[in-house]
């Protein structure tokens, strides 16, 4: 059956719950083969760096955060250091991230919270993390999944777009999306699922011009045809390592480099 025929079939017939679960899990399995090296795209060496970087990533790219945090962590390597920082000096470092005044208040505030409430250590519980300034459920799940190995679903803009495009859910509220998708997969799959979906959204299934003709899961996608279907034209829409360009991390995992990925340049390079 052709991709177009499958798309027409899925569009014309209501999907049972069992069929939805099977399709969703198959998509995740196939994305795992496409992105076996998927990882958090923020540079970090410990849980403190990850929570700060994740807060800074709001309304900007992970690349810009990765280009900015080396100077921040060199000057303020611990929560105690950042909690005692001069806000104006932090603002100057964070200026490239955008919304630098609000983000300065958040990272200094969360550092003070870590020092005053948790002895300078990043807590490993959702209910504790969300008490910190600037830390919501999305940020908390990034930290839990990638610094503590505790499963969580990261509902960012890419995740929201793709799971609705794939008709895994019709929910629009992030918390409701998280709950709905969590019922489709075993809990142990949640963190890697988040990476797979987000990576696919950044590289192939873009918001405005999805590269449908270069998509490895096109036969499973009910939204096939919303983007460019010509294979050669679609290839030109691919981003990051799929399009032969640098990724978002200055210091990516070795597995990513082994797969042909290229590290991003530092701030001001090029």
CSV table of C-alpha atoms in Angstrom, one decimal:
chain,number,residue,atom,x,y,z
A,1,UNK,CA,0.0,0.0,0.0
A,2,UNK,CA,1.4,3.4,-0.9
A,3,UNK,CA,1.9,6.3,1.6
A,4,UNK,CA,-1.0,8.2,0.1
A,5,UNK,CA,-3.3,5.2,0.2
A,6,UNK,CA,-2.4,4.6,3.9
A,7,UNK,CA,-3.0,8.3,4.6
A,8,UNK,CA,-6.4,8.2,2.9
A,9,UNK,CA,-7.4,5.0,4.7
A,10,UNK,CA,-6.4,6.4,8.2
A,11,UNK,CA,-8.3,9.6,7.5
A,12,UNK,CA,-11.5,7.9,6.5
A,13,UNK,CA,-11.9,5.3,9.2
A,14,UNK,CA,-12.1,5.9,13.0
A,15,UNK,CA,-9.1,4.4,14.8
A,16,UNK,CA,-9.8,2.1,17.7
A,17,UNK,CA,-7.9,2.5,21.0
A,18,UNK,CA,-6.0,-0.7,20.3
A,19,UNK,CA,-5.0,0.4,16.9
A,20,UNK,CA,-3.9,3.8,18.2
A,21,UNK,CA,-1.7,2.3,20.8
A,22,UNK,CA,-0.1,0.0,18.3
A,23,UNK,CA,0.5,2.8,15.8
A,24,UNK,CA,1.9,5.1,18.4
A,25,UNK,CA,4.3,2.5,19.7
A,26,UNK,CA,5.4,1.5,16.2
A,27,UNK,CA,6.1,5.2,15.5
A,28,UNK,CA,8.3,5.4,18.6
A,29,UNK,CA,10.1,2.2,17.6
A,30,UNK,CA,10.8,3.5,14.1
A,31,UNK,CA,12.0,6.8,15.5
A,32,UNK,CA,14.3,5.0,17.8
A,33,UNK,CA,16.0,3.5,14.8
A,34,UNK,CA,16.2,6.9,13.0
A,35,UNK,CA,17.6,8.6,16.1
A,36,UNK,CA,19.4,6.0,18.1
A,37,UNK,CA,21.7,8.7,19.5
A,38,UNK,CA,18.9,11.0,20.6
A,39,UNK,CA,19.8,12.9,23.8
A,40,UNK,CA,19.0,16.1,25.6
A,41,UNK,CA,20.2,18.9,23.3
A,42,UNK,CA,21.4,21.1,26.2
A,43,UNK,CA,25.0,20.9,27.3
A,44,UNK,CA,25.3,20.0,31.0
A,45,UNK,CA,27.6,18.2,33.4
A,46,UNK,CA,25.4,17.8,36.4
A,47,UNK,CA,21.8,18.3,37.6
A,48,UNK,CA,22.4,21.9,38.6
A,49,UNK,CA,23.6,22.9,35.1
A,50,UNK,CA,20.7,21.0,33.5
A,51,UNK,CA,18.0,22.7,35.5
A,52,UNK,CA,19.5,26.2,34.9
A,53,UNK,CA,20.0,25.5,31.2
A,54,UNK,CA,16.4,24.2,30.8
A,55,UNK,CA,15.0,27.3,32.5
A,56,UNK,CA,17.1,29.5,30.1
A,57,UNK,CA,15.9,27.5,27.1
A,58,UNK,CA,12.4,29.1,27.3
A,59,UNK,CA,11.6,31.1,24.1
A,60,UNK,CA,15.0,30.6,22.6
A,61,UNK,CA,17.0,27.7,21.0
A,62,UNK,CA,19.0,25.1,22.9
A,63,UNK,CA,21.9,26.2,20.7
A,64,UNK,CA,21.8,29.8,22.0
A,65,UNK,CA,21.7,28.5,25.6
A,66,UNK,CA,24.6,26.1,25.0
A,67,UNK,CA,26.6,29.1,23.6
A,68,UNK,CA,25.8,31.1,26.6
A,69,UNK,CA,26.1,28.8,29.6
A,70,UNK,CA,29.9,28.1,29.5
A,71,UNK,CA,30.5,31.7,30.6
A,72,UNK,CA,27.8,31.4,33.2
A,73,UNK,CA,28.9,28.2,34.8
A,74,UNK,CA,32.6,29.2,34.6
A,75,UNK,CA,31.8,32.2,36.8
A,76,UNK,CA,29.0,30.6,39.0
A,77,UNK,CA,29.7,26.8,39.1
A,78,UNK,CA,27.5,26.1,42.1
A,79,UNK,CA,24.0,27.0,43.4
A,80,UNK,CA,25.8,28.9,46.2
A,81,UNK,CA,27.7,31.0,43.7
A,82,UNK,CA,24.8,31.8,41.6
A,83,UNK,CA,22.5,32.6,44.5
A,84,UNK,CA,25.0,35.2,45.7
A,85,UNK,CA,25.6,36.7,42.2
A,86,UNK,CA,25.2,40.3,41.3
A,87,UNK,CA,22.0,40.3,39.1
A,88,UNK,CA,23.5,42.9,36.7
A,89,UNK,CA,26.5,40.7,36.0
A,90,UNK,CA,24.3,37.7,35.4
A,91,UNK,CA,22.1,39.7,33.1
A,92,UNK,CA,25.0,40.7,31.0
A,93,UNK,CA,26.0,37.0,30.5
A,94,UNK,CA,22.5,35.9,29.7
A,95,UNK,CA,21.7,38.8,27.3
A,96,UNK,CA,22.1,36.6,24.2
A,97,UNK,CA,19.3,34.2,25.5
A,98,UNK,CA,16.6,36.9,25.4
A,99,UNK,CA,14.3,37.9,28.2
A,100,UNK,CA,17.5,38.0,30.2
A,101,UNK,CA,16.2,40.0,33.1
A,102,UNK,CA,13.4,37.6,33.8
A,103,UNK,CA,15.7,34.6,33.3
A,104,UNK,CA,18.3,36.2,35.6
A,105,UNK,CA,15.6,36.5,38.3
A,106,UNK,CA,14.6,32.8,37.7
A,107,UNK,CA,18.1,31.3,37.8
A,108,UNK,CA,19.2,33.3,40.8
A,109,UNK,CA,15.9,32.5,42.5
A,110,UNK,CA,16.1,28.8,41.9
A,111,UNK,CA,19.7,28.8,43.1
A,112,UNK,CA,18.6,30.4,46.3
A,113,UNK,CA,15.8,27.9,46.6
A,114,UNK,CA,18.3,25.0,46.2
A,115,UNK,CA,20.6,26.5,48.8
A,116,UNK,CA,17.9,27.4,51.4
A,117,UNK,CA,15.5,24.4,50.9
A,118,UNK,CA,17.6,21.6,49.6
A,119,UNK,CA,21.1,22.1,50.9
A,120,UNK,CA,22.5,23.2,47.6
A,121,UNK,CA,21.4,19.9,45.9
A,122,UNK,CA,18.9,19.5,43.0
A,123,UNK,CA,16.1,17.4,44.4
A,124,UNK,CA,15.1,14.3,42.5
A,125,UNK,CA,11.3,14.6,43.1
A,126,UNK,CA,8.8,16.3,40.9
A,127,UNK,CA,6.9,17.9,43.8
A,128,UNK,CA,10.1,19.5,45.0
A,129,UNK,CA,11.5,20.6,41.7
A,130,UNK,CA,8.3,22.5,40.8
A,131,UNK,CA,8.6,24.7,43.9
A,132,UNK,CA,11.7,26.3,42.4
A,133,UNK,CA,11.3,29.6,40.5
A,134,UNK,CA,11.0,29.1,36.8
A,135,UNK,CA,10.6,25.3,37.1
A,136,UNK,CA,7.4,23.9,35.8
A,137,UNK,CA,6.5,20.3,35.0
A,138,UNK,CA,8.2,20.3,31.6
A,139,UNK,CA,11.5,21.5,33.1
A,140,UNK,CA,11.1,19.1,36.0
A,141,UNK,CA,10.7,16.1,33.7
A,142,UNK,CA,13.7,17.1,31.7
A,143,UNK,CA,15.8,17.1,34.9
A,144,UNK,CA,14.2,13.9,36.3
A,145,UNK,CA,14.6,12.0,33.1
A,146,UNK,CA,18.1,13.1,32.2
A,147,UNK,CA,19.8,13.7,35.5
A,148,UNK,CA,18.1,11.1,37.7
A,149,UNK,CA,17.0,8.5,35.2
A,150,UNK,CA,13.4,8.8,36.3
A,151,UNK,CA,10.8,8.5,33.5
A,152,UNK,CA,8.9,11.6,32.4
A,153,UNK,CA,7.2,13.1,29.3
A,154,UNK,CA,8.6,16.4,28.2
A,155,UNK,CA,5.8,18.3,26.5
A,156,UNK,CA,7.5,21.1,24.6
A,157,UNK,CA,6.2,22.9,21.5
A,158,UNK,CA,7.6,20.2,19.2
A,159,UNK,CA,6.0,17.4,21.2
A,160,UNK,CA,2.7,19.1,21.4
A,161,UNK,CA,2.6,19.7,17.6
A,162,UNK,CA,3.6,16.2,16.6
A,163,UNK,CA,1.4,14.2,18.9
A,164,UNK,CA,-1.6,16.2,17.6
A,165,UNK,CA,-0.4,15.9,14.0
A,166,UNK,CA,-0.2,12.1,14.5
A,167,UNK,CA,-3.7,12.1,16.2
A,168,UNK,CA,-2.4,10.6,19.4
A,169,UNK,CA,-4.5,13.1,21.3
A,170,UNK,CA,-6.7,16.1,20.6
A,171,UNK,CA,-5.8,17.8,23.9
A,172,UNK,CA,-4.1,21.2,23.8
A,173,UNK,CA,-3.2,21.8,27.4
A,174,UNK,CA,0.3,20.5,28.2
A,175,UNK,CA,-0.7,18.7,31.4
A,176,UNK,CA,-3.6,16.9,29.6
A,177,UNK,CA,-1.3,16.0,26.7
A,178,UNK,CA,1.2,14.5,29.1
A,179,UNK,CA,-1.5,12.5,30.8
A,180,UNK,CA,-3.0,11.3,27.5
A,181,UNK,CA,0.3,10.2,25.9
A,182,UNK,CA,1.4,8.6,29.2
A,183,UNK,CA,-1.4,6.1,28.8
A,184,UNK,CA,-0.2,5.0,25.3
A,185,UNK,CA,3.3,3.9,26.4
A,186,UNK,CA,4.9,2.0,29.3
A,187,UNK,CA,6.4,4.4,31.8
A,188,UNK,CA,9.9,3.2,31.1
A,189,UNK,CA,9.6,4.5,27.6
A,190,UNK,CA,8.6,8.1,28.5
A,191,UNK,CA,12.0,9.8,28.5
A,192,UNK,CA,13.3,8.3,25.3
A,193,UNK,CA,9.9,8.8,23.7
A,194,UNK,CA,10.3,12.5,24.5
A,195,UNK,CA,13.7,12.7,22.8
A,196,UNK,CA,12.5,10.8,19.7
A,197,UNK,CA,9.5,13.0,19.2
A,198,UNK,CA,11.3,16.3,19.9
A,199,UNK,CA,14.2,15.3,17.6
A,200,UNK,CA,11.8,14.4,14.8
A,201,UNK,CA,10.0,17.8,15.2
A,202,UNK,CA,13.3,19.7,15.0
A,203,UNK,CA,14.8,17.8,12.1
A,204,UNK,CA,12.0,16.7,9.8
A,205,UNK,CA,8.4,17.4,11.0
A,206,UNK,CA,8.6,21.1,11.1
A,207,UNK,CA,5.8,23.4,12.1
A,208,UNK,CA,5.4,25.3,8.8
A,209,UNK,CA,7.1,23.1,6.2
A,210,UNK,CA,7.2,19.5,7.3
A,211,UNK,CA,9.5,17.4,5.1
A,212,UNK,CA,6.9,14.7,4.4
A,213,UNK,CA,8.7,13.3,1.4
A,214,UNK,CA,11.8,12.6,3.5
A,215,UNK,CA,9.9,11.3,6.6
A,216,UNK,CA,10.7,7.7,7.7
A,217,UNK,CA,7.3,7.3,9.4
A,218,UNK,CA,5.2,8.8,6.5
A,219,UNK,CA,3.2,5.6,6.1
A,220,UNK,CA,2.1,5.8,9.7
A,221,UNK,CA,1.2,9.5,9.7
A,222,UNK,CA,-2.4,10.6,9.1
A,223,UNK,CA,-1.2,14.1,8.4
A,224,UNK,CA,1.1,13.0,5.5
A,225,UNK,CA,0.8,15.6,2.7
A,226,UNK,CA,0.6,18.7,4.9
A,227,UNK,CA,4.2,19.4,3.9
A,228,UNK,CA,6.5,18.9,0.9
A,229,UNK,CA,6.0,15.4,-0.5
A,230,UNK,CA,8.6,15.5,-3.3
A,231,UNK,CA,11.6,13.6,-2.0
A,232,UNK,CA,14.2,15.8,-3.4
A,233,UNK,CA,12.5,19.0,-2.3
A,234,UNK,CA,11.8,17.5,1.1
A,235,UNK,CA,15.5,16.7,1.6
A,236,UNK,CA,16.3,20.4,1.3
A,237,UNK,CA,14.1,21.0,4.3
A,238,UNK,CA,16.0,18.7,6.7
A,239,UNK,CA,17.8,20.3,9.6
A,240,UNK,CA,20.8,19.6,11.8
A,241,UNK,CA,22.6,16.3,11.2
A,242,UNK,CA,19.8,15.1,8.9
A,243,UNK,CA,20.6,18.0,6.6
A,244,UNK,CA,24.3,17.8,7.1
A,245,UNK,CA,24.4,20.7,9.5
A,246,UNK,CA,25.8,21.2,13.0
A,247,UNK,CA,23.6,20.1,15.9
A,248,UNK,CA,22.7,22.2,18.9
A,249,UNK,CA,25.3,21.0,21.5
A,250,UNK,CA,28.9,22.3,21.7
A,251,UNK,CA,29.8,19.1,23.5
A,252,UNK,CA,27.5,16.4,22.3
A,253,UNK,CA,27.7,12.7,23.4
A,254,UNK,CA,30.2,10.5,21.5
A,255,UNK,CA,27.4,8.4,20.1
A,256,UNK,CA,26.0,11.4,18.2
A,257,UNK,CA,29.5,12.2,16.8
A,258,UNK,CA,29.9,8.6,15.8
A,259,UNK,CA,26.7,8.7,13.9
A,260,UNK,CA,27.9,11.7,11.8
A,261,UNK,CA,26.6,14.5,13.9
A,262,UNK,CA,28.6,17.8,14.1
A,263,UNK,CA,28.9,19.9,17.2
A,264,UNK,CA,27.7,23.5,17.2
A,265,UNK,CA,30.1,26.4,17.2
A,266,UNK,CA,30.7,28.5,20.4
A,267,UNK,CA,29.1,31.9,20.7
A,268,UNK,CA,30.7,34.4,18.3
A,269,UNK,CA,32.3,31.7,16.1
A,270,UNK,CA,31.8,31.8,12.4
